Coordinates of C-alpha atoms in Angstrom, one line a residue:
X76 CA -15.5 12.3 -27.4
X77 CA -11.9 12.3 -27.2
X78 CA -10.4 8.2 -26.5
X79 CA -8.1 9.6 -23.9
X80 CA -9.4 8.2 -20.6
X81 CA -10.1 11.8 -19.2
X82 CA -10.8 13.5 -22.4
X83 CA -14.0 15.5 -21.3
X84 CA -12.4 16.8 -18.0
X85 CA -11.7 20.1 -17.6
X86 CA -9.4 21.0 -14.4
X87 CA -8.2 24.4 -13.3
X88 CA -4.6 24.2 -11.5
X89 CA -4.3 27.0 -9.2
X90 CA -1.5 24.7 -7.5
X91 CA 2.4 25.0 -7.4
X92 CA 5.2 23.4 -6.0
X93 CA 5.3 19.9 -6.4
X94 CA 2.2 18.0 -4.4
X95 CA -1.0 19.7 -6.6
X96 CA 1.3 20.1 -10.2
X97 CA 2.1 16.4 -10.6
X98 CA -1.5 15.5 -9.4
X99 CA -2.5 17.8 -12.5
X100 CA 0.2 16.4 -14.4
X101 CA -1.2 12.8 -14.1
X102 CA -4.8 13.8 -15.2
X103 CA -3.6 15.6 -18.0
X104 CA -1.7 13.0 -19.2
X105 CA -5.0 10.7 -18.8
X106 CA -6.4 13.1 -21.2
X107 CA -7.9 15.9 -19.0
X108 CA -7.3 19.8 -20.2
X109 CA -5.5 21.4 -17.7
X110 CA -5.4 24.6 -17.1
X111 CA -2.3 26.0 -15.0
X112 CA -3.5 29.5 -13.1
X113 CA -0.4 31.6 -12.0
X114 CA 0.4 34.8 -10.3
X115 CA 1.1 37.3 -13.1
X116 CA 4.8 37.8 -13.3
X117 CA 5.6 35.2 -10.8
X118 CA 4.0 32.1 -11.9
X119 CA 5.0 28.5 -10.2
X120 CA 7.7 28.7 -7.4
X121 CA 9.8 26.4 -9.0
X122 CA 9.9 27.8 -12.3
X123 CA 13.1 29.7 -10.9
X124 CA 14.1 26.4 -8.9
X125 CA 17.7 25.6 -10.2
X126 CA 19.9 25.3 -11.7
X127 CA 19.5 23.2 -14.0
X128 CA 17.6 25.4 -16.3
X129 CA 16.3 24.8 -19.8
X130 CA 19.0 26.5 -22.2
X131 CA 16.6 29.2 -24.2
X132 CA 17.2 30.3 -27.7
X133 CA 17.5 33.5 -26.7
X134 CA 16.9 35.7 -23.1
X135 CA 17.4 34.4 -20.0
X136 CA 16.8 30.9 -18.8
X137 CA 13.0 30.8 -17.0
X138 CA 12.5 27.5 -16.8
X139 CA 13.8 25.2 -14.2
X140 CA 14.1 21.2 -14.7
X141 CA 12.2 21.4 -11.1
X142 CA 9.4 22.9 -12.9
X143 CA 9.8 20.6 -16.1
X144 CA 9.2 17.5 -13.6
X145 CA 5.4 18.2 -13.0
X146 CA 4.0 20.4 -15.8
X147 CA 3.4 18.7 -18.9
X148 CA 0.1 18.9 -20.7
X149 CA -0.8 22.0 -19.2
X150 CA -1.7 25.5 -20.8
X151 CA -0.7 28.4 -18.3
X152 CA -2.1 31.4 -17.9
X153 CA -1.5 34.8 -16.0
X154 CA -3.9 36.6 -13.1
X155 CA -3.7 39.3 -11.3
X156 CA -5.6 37.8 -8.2
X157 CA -6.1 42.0 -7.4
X158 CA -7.8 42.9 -10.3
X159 CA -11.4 42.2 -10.5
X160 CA -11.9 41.8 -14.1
X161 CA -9.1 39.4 -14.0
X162 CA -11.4 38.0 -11.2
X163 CA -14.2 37.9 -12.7
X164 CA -12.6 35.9 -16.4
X165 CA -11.2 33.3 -13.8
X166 CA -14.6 32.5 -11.9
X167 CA -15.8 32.1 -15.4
X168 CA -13.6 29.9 -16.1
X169 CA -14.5 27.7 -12.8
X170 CA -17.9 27.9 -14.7
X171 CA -16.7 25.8 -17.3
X172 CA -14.0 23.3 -15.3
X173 CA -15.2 20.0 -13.2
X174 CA -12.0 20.1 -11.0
X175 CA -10.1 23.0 -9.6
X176 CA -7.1 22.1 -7.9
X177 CA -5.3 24.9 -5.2
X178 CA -2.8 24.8 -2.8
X179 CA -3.4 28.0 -1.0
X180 CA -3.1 28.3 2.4
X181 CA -6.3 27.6 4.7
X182 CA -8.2 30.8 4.0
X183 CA -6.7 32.5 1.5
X184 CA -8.8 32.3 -1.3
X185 CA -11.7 33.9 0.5
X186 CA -10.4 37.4 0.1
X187 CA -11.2 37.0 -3.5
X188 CA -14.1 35.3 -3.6
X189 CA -12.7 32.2 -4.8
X190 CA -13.2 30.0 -1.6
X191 CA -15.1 27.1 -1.9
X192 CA -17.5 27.5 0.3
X193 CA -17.9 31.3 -1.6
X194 CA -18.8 28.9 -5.0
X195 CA -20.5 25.7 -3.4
X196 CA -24.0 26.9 -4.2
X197 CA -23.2 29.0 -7.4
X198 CA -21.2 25.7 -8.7
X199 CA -22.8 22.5 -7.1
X200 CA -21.2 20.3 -9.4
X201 CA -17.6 21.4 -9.0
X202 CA -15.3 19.1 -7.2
X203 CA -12.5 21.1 -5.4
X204 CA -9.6 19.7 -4.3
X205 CA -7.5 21.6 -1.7
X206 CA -4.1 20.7 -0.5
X207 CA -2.4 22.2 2.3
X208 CA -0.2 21.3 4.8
X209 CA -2.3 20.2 7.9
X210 CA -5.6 20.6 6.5
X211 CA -8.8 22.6 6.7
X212 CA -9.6 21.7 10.8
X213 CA -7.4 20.9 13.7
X214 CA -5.0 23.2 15.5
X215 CA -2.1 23.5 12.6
X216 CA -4.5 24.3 10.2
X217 CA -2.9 27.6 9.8
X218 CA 0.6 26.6 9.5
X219 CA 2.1 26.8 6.2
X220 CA 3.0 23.1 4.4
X221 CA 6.4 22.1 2.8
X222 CA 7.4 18.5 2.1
X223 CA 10.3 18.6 4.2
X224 CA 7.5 19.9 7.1
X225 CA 5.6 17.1 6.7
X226 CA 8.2 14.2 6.6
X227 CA 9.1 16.0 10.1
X228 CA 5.9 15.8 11.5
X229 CA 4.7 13.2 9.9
X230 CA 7.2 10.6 11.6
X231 CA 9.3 9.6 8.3
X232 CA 12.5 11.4 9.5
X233 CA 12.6 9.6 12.4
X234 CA 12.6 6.3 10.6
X235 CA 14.9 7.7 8.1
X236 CA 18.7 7.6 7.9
X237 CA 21.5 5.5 10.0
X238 CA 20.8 4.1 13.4
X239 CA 22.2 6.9 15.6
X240 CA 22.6 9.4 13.0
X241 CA 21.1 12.5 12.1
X242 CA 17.1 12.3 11.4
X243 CA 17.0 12.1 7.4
X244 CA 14.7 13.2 5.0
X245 CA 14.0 11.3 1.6
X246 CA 15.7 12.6 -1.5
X247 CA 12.8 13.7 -3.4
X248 CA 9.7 15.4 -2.2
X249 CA 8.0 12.0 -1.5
X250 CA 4.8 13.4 0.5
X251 CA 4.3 15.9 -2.2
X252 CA 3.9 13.7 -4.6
X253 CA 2.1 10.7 -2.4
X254 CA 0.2 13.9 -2.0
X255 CA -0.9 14.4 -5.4
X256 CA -1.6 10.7 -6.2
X257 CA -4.1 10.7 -3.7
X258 CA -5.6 13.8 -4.8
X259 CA -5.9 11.9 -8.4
X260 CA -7.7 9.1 -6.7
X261 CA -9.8 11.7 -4.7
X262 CA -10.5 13.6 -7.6
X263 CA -12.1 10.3 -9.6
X264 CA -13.8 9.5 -6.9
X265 CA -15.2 12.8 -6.6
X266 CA -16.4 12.6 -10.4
X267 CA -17.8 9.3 -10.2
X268 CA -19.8 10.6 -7.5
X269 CA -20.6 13.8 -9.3
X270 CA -21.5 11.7 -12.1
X271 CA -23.9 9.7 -10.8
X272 CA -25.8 12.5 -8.0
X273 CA -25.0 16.1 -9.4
X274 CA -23.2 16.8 -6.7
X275 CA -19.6 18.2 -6.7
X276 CA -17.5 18.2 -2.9
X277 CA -14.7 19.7 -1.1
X278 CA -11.6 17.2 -1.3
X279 CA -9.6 18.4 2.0
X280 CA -6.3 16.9 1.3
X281 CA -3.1 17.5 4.1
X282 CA 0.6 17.0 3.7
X283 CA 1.1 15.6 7.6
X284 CA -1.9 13.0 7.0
X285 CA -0.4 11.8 3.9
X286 CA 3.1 11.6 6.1
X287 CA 1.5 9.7 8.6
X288 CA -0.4 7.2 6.6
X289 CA 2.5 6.4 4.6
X290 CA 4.4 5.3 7.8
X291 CA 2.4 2.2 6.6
X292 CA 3.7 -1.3 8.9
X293 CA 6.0 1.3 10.6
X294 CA 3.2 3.0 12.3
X295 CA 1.2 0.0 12.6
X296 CA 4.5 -1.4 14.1
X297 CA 3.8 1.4 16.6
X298 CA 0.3 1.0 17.0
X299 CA 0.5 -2.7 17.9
X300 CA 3.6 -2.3 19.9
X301 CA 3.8 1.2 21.9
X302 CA 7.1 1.3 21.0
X303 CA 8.3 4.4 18.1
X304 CA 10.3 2.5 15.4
X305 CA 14.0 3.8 14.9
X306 CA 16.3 4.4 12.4
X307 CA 18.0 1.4 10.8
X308 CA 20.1 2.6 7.8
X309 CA 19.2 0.7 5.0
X310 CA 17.6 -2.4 7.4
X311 CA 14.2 -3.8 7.0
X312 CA 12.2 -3.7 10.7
X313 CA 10.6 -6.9 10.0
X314 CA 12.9 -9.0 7.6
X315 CA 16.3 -10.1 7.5
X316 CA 18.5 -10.4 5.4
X317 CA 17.0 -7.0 3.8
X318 CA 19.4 -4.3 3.4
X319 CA 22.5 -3.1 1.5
X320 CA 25.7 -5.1 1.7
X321 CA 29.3 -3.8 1.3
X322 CA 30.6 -6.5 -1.6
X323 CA 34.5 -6.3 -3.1
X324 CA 34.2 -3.7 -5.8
X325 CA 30.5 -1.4 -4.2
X326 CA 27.5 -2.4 -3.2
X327 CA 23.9 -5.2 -3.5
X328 CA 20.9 -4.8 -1.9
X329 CA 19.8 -8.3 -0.9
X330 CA 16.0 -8.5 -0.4
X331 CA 15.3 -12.4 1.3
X332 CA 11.9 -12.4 1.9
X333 CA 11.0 -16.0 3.1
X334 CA 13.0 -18.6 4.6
X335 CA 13.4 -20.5 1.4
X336 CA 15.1 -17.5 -0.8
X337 CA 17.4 -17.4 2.7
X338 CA 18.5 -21.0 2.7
X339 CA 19.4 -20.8 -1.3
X340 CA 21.2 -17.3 -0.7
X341 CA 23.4 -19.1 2.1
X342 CA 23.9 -22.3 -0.3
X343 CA 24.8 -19.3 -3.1
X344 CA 27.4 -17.1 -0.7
X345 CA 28.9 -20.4 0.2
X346 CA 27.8 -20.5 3.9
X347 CA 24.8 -23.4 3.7
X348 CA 25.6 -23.9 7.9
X349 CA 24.0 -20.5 8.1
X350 CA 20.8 -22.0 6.5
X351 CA 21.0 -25.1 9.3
X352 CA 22.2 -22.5 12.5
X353 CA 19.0 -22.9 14.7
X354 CA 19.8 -19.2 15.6
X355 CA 18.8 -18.0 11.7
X356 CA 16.2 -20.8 10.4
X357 CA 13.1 -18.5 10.4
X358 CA 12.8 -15.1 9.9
X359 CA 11.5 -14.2 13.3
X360 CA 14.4 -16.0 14.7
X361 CA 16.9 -13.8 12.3
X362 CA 15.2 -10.4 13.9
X363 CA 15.8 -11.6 17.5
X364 CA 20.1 -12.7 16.0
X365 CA 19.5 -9.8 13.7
X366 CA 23.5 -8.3 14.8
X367 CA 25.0 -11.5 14.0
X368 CA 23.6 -13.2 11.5
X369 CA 24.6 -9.5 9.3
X370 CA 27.8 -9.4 10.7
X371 CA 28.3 -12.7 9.3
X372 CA 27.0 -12.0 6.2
X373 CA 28.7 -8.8 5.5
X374 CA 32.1 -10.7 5.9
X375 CA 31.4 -13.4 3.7
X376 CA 30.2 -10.8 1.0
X377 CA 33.6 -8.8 1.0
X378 CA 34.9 -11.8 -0.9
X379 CA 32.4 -11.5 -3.6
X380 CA 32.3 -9.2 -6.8
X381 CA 29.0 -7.3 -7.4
X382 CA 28.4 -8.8 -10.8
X383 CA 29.0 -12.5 -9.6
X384 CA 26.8 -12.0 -6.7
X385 CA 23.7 -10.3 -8.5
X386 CA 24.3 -13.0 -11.7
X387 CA 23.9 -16.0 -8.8
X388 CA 21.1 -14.0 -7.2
X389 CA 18.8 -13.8 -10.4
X390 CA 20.3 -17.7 -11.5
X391 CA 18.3 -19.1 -7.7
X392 CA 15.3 -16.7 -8.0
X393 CA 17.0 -14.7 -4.9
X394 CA 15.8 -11.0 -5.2
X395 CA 18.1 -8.3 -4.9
X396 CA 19.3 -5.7 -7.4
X397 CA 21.9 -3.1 -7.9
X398 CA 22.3 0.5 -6.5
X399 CA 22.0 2.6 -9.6
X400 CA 23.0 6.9 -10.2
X401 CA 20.0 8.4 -11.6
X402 CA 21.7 8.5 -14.8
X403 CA 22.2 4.9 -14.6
X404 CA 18.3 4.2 -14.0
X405 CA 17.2 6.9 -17.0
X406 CA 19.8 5.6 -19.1
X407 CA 19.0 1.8 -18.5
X408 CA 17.6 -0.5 -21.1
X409 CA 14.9 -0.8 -18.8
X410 CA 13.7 2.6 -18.9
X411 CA 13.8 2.7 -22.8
X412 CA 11.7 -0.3 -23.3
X413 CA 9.2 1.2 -20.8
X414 CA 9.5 4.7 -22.1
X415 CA 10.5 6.2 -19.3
X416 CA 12.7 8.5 -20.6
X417 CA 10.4 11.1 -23.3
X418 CA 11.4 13.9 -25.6
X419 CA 8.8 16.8 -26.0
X420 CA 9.2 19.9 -28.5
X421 CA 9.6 22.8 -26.8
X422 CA 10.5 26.2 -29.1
X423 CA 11.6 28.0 -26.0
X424 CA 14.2 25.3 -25.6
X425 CA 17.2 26.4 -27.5
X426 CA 17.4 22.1 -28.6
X427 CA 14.1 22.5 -29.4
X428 CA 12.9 19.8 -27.3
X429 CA 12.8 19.2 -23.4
X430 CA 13.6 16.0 -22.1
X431 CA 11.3 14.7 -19.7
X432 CA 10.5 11.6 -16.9
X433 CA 7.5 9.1 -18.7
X434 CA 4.5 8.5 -17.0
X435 CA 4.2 4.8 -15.7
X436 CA 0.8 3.9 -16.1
X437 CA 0.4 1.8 -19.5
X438 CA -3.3 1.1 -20.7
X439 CA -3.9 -1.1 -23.1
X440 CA -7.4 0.8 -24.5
X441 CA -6.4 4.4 -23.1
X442 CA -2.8 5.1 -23.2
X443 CA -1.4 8.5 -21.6
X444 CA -0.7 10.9 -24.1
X445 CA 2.3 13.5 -23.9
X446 CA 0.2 16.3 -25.6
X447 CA 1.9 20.2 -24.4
X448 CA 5.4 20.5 -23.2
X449 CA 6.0 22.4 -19.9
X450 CA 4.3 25.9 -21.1
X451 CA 6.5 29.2 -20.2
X452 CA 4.9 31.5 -18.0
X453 CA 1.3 33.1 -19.4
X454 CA 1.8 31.3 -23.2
X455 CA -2.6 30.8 -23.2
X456 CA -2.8 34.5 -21.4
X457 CA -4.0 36.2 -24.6
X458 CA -8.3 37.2 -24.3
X459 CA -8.5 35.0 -27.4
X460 CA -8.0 32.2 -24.7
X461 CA -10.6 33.0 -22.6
X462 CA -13.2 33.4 -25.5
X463 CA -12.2 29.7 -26.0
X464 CA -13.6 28.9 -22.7
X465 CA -16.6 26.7 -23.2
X466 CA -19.0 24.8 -20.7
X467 CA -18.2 21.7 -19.3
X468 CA -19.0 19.2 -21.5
X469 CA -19.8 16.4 -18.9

């Protein structure tokens, strides 16, 4: 038995996109063997997502840094979902997985023969994971799902961006991939239970309700007031000071998140009667004088340079941080002593290696393990492959 913490999994990925890839990605780099099922000749969406692309040795480029993102420590391979024998070799394969993982839309697979509800019976210990945008039930069912969709519906846009401005989306696909971690935790959930009863399940998994239960103390906000929370810029709803402030040479994020890391930042920006104003002494009161007690904090920090003001902060235990490029983060010394910056060979790559975002999860017993490079398109295709197909071993 492999040491890997998922080394007797097998998963089939008949996901793409972002939302069921990286929840793939994560098992696979817990040990699991995952393999990627794509549309002959089409493959993953994203594989043609860019630029950036890899730089081949030779050919084109096929290979987006999009794709690169979520598709490590898979091995992909080609169907033709309209021929039957290719059909027939892939419902095999479900023979031999524990997990399949699909993103089609509600429905879709049932003109193959592929739906779950076609395979319950023949394959009672399979868990299936489905992702979609609005689910299995309910009147959007049949809607297609794209993160920028969901953080519509879902309410995040609406919280999103400056106060008056135009509704904002995050910069990354953020409900795709709070999507796919809670299709990870679904899917060991799943197993456990499998484990224990024989039984597999249907995992019914929807963009919008991830959305909407990642609106977190902003929907609660909502729930316990009546009121729809608006958008605040960089603002915290329910603390103050908690935002970005403009400084002399860029910009801090201050984070005060008690009363006692407020009076030492007003000691440390040289304004201790702020601390003492009866108007700001608890955080509650700071909401109610939220206008001016930032106004007058945003004029006292124009006098301050970034480093001076971040040194002080981390001197009186005050959090706040800078406002790093990506570069900066991936470049930091932070993200080399956590390794989140990897290198993984790759002989399509014309460097011979692809350079990659780490996985954060450190085990002491069961470390992840960066195993396969992004594959191209239909590398594990050949019928030797499916002769290698063997029965679950759990």
């Amino acid at each position: 038995m492999s040491n890997a913490s998922l080394g007797n999994l097998r998963i089939l990925d008949l996901s793409r996109i972002l939302a069921g890839p990286s929840c793939t990605q994560m098992l696979g780099d817990l040990g699991a063997d995952i393999i990627k099922i794509e549309r002959k000749g089409v493959g993953d969406d994203t594989r043609t997502w860019g630029p950036p692309f890899v730089t081949p040795k030779e050919g084109r480029a096929t290979e987006s840094a999009y794709y690169l993102a979520a598709n490590r420590n898979k091995r992909s391979v080609e169907i033709d979902f309209n021929d039957t024998a290719d059909l027939a070799r892939l419902l095999a394969l479900m023979e031999t997985a524990d997990v399949v993982v699909e993103n089609f839309k509600t429905g879709a697979l049932k003109k193959y023969g592929l739906d779950y509800s076609q395979l319950a019976e023949r394959l009672p210990r399979l868990v299936w994971c489905s992702i979609t945008g609005f689910g299995q039930t309910g009147p959007n069912a049949h809607r297609p799902g794209y993160d920028l969709l969901a953080q519509g519906f879902g309410g995040l846009m609406s919280i999103t961006g400056e106060a008056g401005g135009e509704p904002m989306k995050v910069g990354v696909g953020i409900t795709d991939l709070c999507t796919g971690l809670h299709a990870s935790v679904a899917i060991l959930a799943a197993l456990r239970h499998r484990d224990a009863t024989g039984e597999g399940q249907l995992i019914d998994l929807a963009l919008a309700d991830v959305q909407m239960a990642m609106l977190a103390n902003q929907g609660t906000n909502y729930l316990t007031s009546g009121t729809s929370p608006t958008r605040a810029g960089n603002q915290h709803p329910n603390i103050v000071p908690y935002q970005v402030f403009e400084v002399r040479d860029g910009h801090v994020i201050v984070a005060v998140g008690n009363d006692e890391q407020y009076k030492r930042f007003c000691g440390l920006i040289g304004r201790p009667d702020l601390a003492e104003d009866p108007r700001f002494v608890t955080n509650p009161l700071r909401i109610e004088n939220r206008q001016q007690i930032v106004s007058l904090i945003a004029k006292t920090l124009l006098d301050i340079t970034r480093d001076d003001l971040l040194k002080g902060m981390e001197e009186k235990g005050i959090p706040g941080g800078p406002i790093n490029t990506v570069g900066e983060a991936l470049e930091s010394d932070q993200a080399r002593a956590r390794g989140m910056k990897i290198e993984m060979a790759q002989e399509y790559a014309q460097s011979g290696s692809v350079s990659l975002i780490g996985n954060p999860i450190r085990m002491s017993r069961t470390p992840v393990t960066y195993r396969f490079a992004p594959p191209k398109l239909g590398t594990d295709t050949p019928l030797a492959f499916w002769a290698d197909a063997q029965p679950s071993k759990i």
